[in-house]
Short mmCIF file of C-alpha atoms in Angstrom, two decimals:
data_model
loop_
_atom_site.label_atom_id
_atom_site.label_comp_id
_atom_site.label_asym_id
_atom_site.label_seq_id
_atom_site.Cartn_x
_atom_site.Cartn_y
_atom_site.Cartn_z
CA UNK A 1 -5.17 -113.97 17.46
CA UNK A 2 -8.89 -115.01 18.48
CA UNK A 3 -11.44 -113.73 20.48
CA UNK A 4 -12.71 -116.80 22.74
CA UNK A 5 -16.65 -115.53 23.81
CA UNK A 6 -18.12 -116.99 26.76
CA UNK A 7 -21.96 -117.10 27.74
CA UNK A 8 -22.04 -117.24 31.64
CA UNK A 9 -24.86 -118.88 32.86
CA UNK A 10 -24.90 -123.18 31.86
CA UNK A 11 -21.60 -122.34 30.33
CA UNK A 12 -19.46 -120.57 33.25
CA UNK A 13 -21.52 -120.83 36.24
CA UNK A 14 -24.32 -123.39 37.13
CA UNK A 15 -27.12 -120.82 38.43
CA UNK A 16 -30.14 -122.66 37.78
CA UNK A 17 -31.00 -122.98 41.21
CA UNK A 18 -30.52 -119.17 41.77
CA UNK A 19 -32.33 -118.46 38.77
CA UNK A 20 -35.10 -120.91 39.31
CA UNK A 21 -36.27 -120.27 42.98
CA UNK A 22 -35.89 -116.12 41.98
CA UNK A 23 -38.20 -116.80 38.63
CA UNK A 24 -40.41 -118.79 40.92
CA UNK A 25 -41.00 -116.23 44.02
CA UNK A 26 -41.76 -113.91 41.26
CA UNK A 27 -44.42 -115.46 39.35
CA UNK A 28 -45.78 -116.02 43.28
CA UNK A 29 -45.84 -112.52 43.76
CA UNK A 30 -48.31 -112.26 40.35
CA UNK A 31 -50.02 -114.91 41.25
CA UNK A 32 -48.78 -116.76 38.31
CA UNK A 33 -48.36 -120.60 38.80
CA UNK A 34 -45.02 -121.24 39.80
CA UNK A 35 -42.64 -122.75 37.14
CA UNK A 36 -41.35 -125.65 36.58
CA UNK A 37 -37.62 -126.00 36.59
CA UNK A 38 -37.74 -127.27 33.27
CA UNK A 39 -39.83 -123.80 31.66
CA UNK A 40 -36.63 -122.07 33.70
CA UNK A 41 -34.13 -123.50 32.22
CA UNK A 42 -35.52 -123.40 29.01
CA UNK A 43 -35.52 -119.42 28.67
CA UNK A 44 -32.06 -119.12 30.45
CA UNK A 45 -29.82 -116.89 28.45
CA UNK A 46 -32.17 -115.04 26.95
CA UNK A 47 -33.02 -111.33 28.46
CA UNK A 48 -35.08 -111.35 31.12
CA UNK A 49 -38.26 -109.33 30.35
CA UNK A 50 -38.39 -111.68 26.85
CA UNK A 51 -37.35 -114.64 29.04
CA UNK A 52 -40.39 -113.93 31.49
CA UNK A 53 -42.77 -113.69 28.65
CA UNK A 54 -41.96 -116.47 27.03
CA UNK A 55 -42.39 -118.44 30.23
CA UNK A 56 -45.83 -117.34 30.25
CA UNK A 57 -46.57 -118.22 26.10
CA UNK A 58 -46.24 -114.82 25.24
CA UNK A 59 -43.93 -114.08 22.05
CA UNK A 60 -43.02 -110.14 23.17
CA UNK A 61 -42.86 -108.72 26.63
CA UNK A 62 -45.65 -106.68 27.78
CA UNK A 63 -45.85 -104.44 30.55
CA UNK A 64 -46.48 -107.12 33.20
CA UNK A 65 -43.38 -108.58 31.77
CA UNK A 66 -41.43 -105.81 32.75
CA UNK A 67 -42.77 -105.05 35.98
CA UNK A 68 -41.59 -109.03 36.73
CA UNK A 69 -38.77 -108.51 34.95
CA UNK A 70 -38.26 -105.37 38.01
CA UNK A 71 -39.81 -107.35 41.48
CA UNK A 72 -36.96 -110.01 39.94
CA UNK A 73 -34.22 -107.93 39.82
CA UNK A 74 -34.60 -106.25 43.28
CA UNK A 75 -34.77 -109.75 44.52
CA UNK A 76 -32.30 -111.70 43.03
CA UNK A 77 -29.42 -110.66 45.42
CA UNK A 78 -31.54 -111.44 48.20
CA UNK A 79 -32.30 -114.77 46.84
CA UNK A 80 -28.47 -115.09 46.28
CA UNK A 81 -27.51 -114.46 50.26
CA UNK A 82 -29.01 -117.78 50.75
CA UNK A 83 -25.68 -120.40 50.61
CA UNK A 84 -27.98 -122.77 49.06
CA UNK A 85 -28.55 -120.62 45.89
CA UNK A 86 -24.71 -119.74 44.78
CA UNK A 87 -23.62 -119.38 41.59
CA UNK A 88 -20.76 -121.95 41.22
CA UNK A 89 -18.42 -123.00 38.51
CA UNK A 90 -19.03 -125.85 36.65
CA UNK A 91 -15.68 -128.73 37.28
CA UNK A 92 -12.69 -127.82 34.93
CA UNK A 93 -14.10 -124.53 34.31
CA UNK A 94 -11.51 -122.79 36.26
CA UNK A 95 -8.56 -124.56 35.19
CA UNK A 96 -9.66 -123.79 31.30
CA UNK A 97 -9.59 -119.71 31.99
CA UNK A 98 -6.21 -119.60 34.39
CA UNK A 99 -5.14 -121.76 31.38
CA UNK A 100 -6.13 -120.10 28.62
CA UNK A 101 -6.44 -116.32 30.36
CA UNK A 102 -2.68 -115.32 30.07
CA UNK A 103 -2.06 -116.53 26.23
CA UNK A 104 -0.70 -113.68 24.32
CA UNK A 105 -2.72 -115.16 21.41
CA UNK A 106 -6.50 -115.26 23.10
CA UNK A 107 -9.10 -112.55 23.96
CA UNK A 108 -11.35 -113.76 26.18
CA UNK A 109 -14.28 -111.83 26.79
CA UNK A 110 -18.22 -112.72 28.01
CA UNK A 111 -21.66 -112.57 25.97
CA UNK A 112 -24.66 -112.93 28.47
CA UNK A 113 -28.33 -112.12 29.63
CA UNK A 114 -27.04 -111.56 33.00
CA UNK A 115 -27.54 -107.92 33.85
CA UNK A 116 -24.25 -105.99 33.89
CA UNK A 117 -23.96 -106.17 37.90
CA UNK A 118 -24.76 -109.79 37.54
CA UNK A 119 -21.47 -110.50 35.07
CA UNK A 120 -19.28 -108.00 37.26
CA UNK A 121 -20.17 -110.41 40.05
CA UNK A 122 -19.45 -113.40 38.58
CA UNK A 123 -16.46 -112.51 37.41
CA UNK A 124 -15.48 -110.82 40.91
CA UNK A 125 -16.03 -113.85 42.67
CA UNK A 126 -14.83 -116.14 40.88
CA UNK A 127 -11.32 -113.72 40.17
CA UNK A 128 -12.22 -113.59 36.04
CA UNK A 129 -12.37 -110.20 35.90
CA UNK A 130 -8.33 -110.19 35.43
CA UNK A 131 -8.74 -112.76 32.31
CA UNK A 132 -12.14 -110.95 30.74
CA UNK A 133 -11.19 -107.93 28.53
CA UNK A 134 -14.46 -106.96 26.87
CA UNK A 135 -18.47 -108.63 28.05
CA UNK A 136 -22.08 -107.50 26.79
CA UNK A 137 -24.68 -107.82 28.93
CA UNK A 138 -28.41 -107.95 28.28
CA UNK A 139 -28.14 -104.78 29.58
CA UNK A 140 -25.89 -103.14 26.28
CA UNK A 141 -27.84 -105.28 23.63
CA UNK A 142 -30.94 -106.80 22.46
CA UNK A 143 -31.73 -110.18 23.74
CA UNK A 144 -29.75 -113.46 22.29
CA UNK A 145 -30.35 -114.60 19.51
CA UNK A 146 -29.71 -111.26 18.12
CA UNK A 147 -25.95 -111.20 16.95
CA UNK A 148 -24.68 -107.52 18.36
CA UNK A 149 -23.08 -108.56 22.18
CA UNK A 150 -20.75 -110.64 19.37
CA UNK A 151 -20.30 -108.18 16.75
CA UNK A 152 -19.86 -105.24 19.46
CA UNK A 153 -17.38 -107.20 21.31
CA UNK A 154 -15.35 -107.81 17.92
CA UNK A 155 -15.93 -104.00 17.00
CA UNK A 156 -14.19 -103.38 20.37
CA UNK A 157 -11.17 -105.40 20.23
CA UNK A 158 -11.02 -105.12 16.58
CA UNK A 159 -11.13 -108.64 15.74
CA UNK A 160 -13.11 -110.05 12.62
CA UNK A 161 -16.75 -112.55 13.44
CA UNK A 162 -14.59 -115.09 11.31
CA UNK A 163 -11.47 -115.44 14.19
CA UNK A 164 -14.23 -115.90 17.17
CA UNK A 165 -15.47 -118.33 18.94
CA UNK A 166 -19.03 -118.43 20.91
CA UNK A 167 -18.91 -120.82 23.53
CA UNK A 168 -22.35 -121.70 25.16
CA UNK A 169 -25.01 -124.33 26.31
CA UNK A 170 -28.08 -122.45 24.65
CA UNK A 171 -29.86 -123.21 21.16
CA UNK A 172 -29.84 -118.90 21.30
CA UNK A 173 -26.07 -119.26 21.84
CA UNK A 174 -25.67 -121.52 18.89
CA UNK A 175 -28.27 -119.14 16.69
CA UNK A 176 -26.53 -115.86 18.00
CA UNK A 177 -22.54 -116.96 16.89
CA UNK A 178 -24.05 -118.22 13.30
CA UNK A 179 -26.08 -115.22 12.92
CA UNK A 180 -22.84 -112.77 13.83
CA UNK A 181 -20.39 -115.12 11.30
CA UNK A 182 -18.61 -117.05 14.51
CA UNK A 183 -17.88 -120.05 15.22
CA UNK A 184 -20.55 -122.10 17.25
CA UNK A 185 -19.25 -124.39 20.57
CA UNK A 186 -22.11 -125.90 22.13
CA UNK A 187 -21.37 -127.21 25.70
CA UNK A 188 -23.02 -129.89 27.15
CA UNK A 189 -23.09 -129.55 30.65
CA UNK A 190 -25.71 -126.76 30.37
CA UNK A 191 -29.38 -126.58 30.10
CA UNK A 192 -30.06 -127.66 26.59
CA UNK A 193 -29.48 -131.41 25.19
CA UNK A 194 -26.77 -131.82 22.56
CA UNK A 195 -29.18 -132.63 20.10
CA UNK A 196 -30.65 -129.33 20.75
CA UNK A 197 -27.61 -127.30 20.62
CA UNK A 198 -26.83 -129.56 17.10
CA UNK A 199 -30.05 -128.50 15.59
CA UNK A 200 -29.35 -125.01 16.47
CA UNK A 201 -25.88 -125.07 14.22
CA UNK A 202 -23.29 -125.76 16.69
CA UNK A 203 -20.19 -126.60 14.62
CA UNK A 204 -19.27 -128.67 17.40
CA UNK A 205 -20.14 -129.99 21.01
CA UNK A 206 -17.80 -130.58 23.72
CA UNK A 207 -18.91 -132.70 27.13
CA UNK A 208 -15.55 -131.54 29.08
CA UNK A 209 -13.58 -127.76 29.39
CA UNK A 210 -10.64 -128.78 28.24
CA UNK A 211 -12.10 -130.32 24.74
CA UNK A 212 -12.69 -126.46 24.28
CA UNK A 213 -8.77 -126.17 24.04
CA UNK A 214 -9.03 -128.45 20.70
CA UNK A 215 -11.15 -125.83 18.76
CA UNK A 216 -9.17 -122.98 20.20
CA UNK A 217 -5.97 -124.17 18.83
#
């Protein structure tokens, strides 16, 4: 038995765009310079209050942080009504989990800083929610690359760090499996570089869904 851990956005669902023309209306409405889409996808997966101060050079979020981190949220659904800014899976994503979703030998479950109405959407639309027995959201934990959304999700279904496997396209992906005692799959269809998610201690890198089948078993 294995637990298979999935991040969700870069890894799951491409939602730059989403995520970039949200983080950029909001830094409007501070009058903050706008973003580029490179400082956006740079901070995606981490949680968003930390996400929004690091955007800004700031180590810790601060109270301007949070209120961002707020006018965000209450607009990000808004944002997502427009059929321009969808959150769609990435090719041969969907053929991976209705192949590896009913296997009496897999737990499959979701590690993200998506809020938890954010994951419960995802999975909703994209009918994962059938496949995904346990998630932790970046609201249940502190902020990758902190290790607890892996070790709480093992603590739940009672499997060991050592029989998991973190699958993601952030360096705080990478840094959150090693620091919980899981394996590290970098993907590379995501928003960091392969040398990135190397350096970061990826035991391995795959460039297609179905090469994550290989370090499954």
């Amino acid at each position: 038995m294995k637990l298979v851990l999935f991040d969700c956005d870069g890894t799951l669902v491409d939602s730059a765009g989403l995520i970039h023309e949200t983080m950029r209306r909001t830094f409007v409405q501070f009058s903050k310079p706008e973003p580029d889409v490179a400082d956006t996808k740079a901070i995606i997966g981490l949680t968003l209050d930390i996400a929004i101060a690091r955007m800004q050079g700031k180590e810790h979020a601060d109270e301007e942080a949070v209120a961002m981190m707020a006018y965000y949220k209450s607009l990000f659904s808004i944002v997502r009504q427009d059929l321009d800014f969808r959150e769609p899976l990435f090719p041969g994503i969907r053929a991976l989990i209705e192949e590896i979703g009913p296997r009496e030998d897999l737990l499959i479950g979701a590690v993200t800083g998506k809020s938890r109405r954010g994951l419960n959407l995802v999975m909703e639309t994209h009918g994962f929610d059938r496949y995904f027995v346990v998630g932790r959201t970046a609201d249940d934990c502190p902020s990758k690359p902190h290790p607890a959304m892996v070790t709480e999700c093992c603590d739940e279904t009672g499997m060991k760090p050592a029989d998991t496997l973190v699958i993601g396209d952030a360096v705080y992906d990478m840094q959150m499996a090693k620091a919980a005692g899981a394996k590290a799959i970098g993907v590379s269809w995501g928003y960091a570089s392969v040398d990135e998610l190397h350096r970061a201690g990826a035991d391995a890198v795959v460039h297609h869904p179905r090469e994550i089948l290989a370090h499954i078993g």
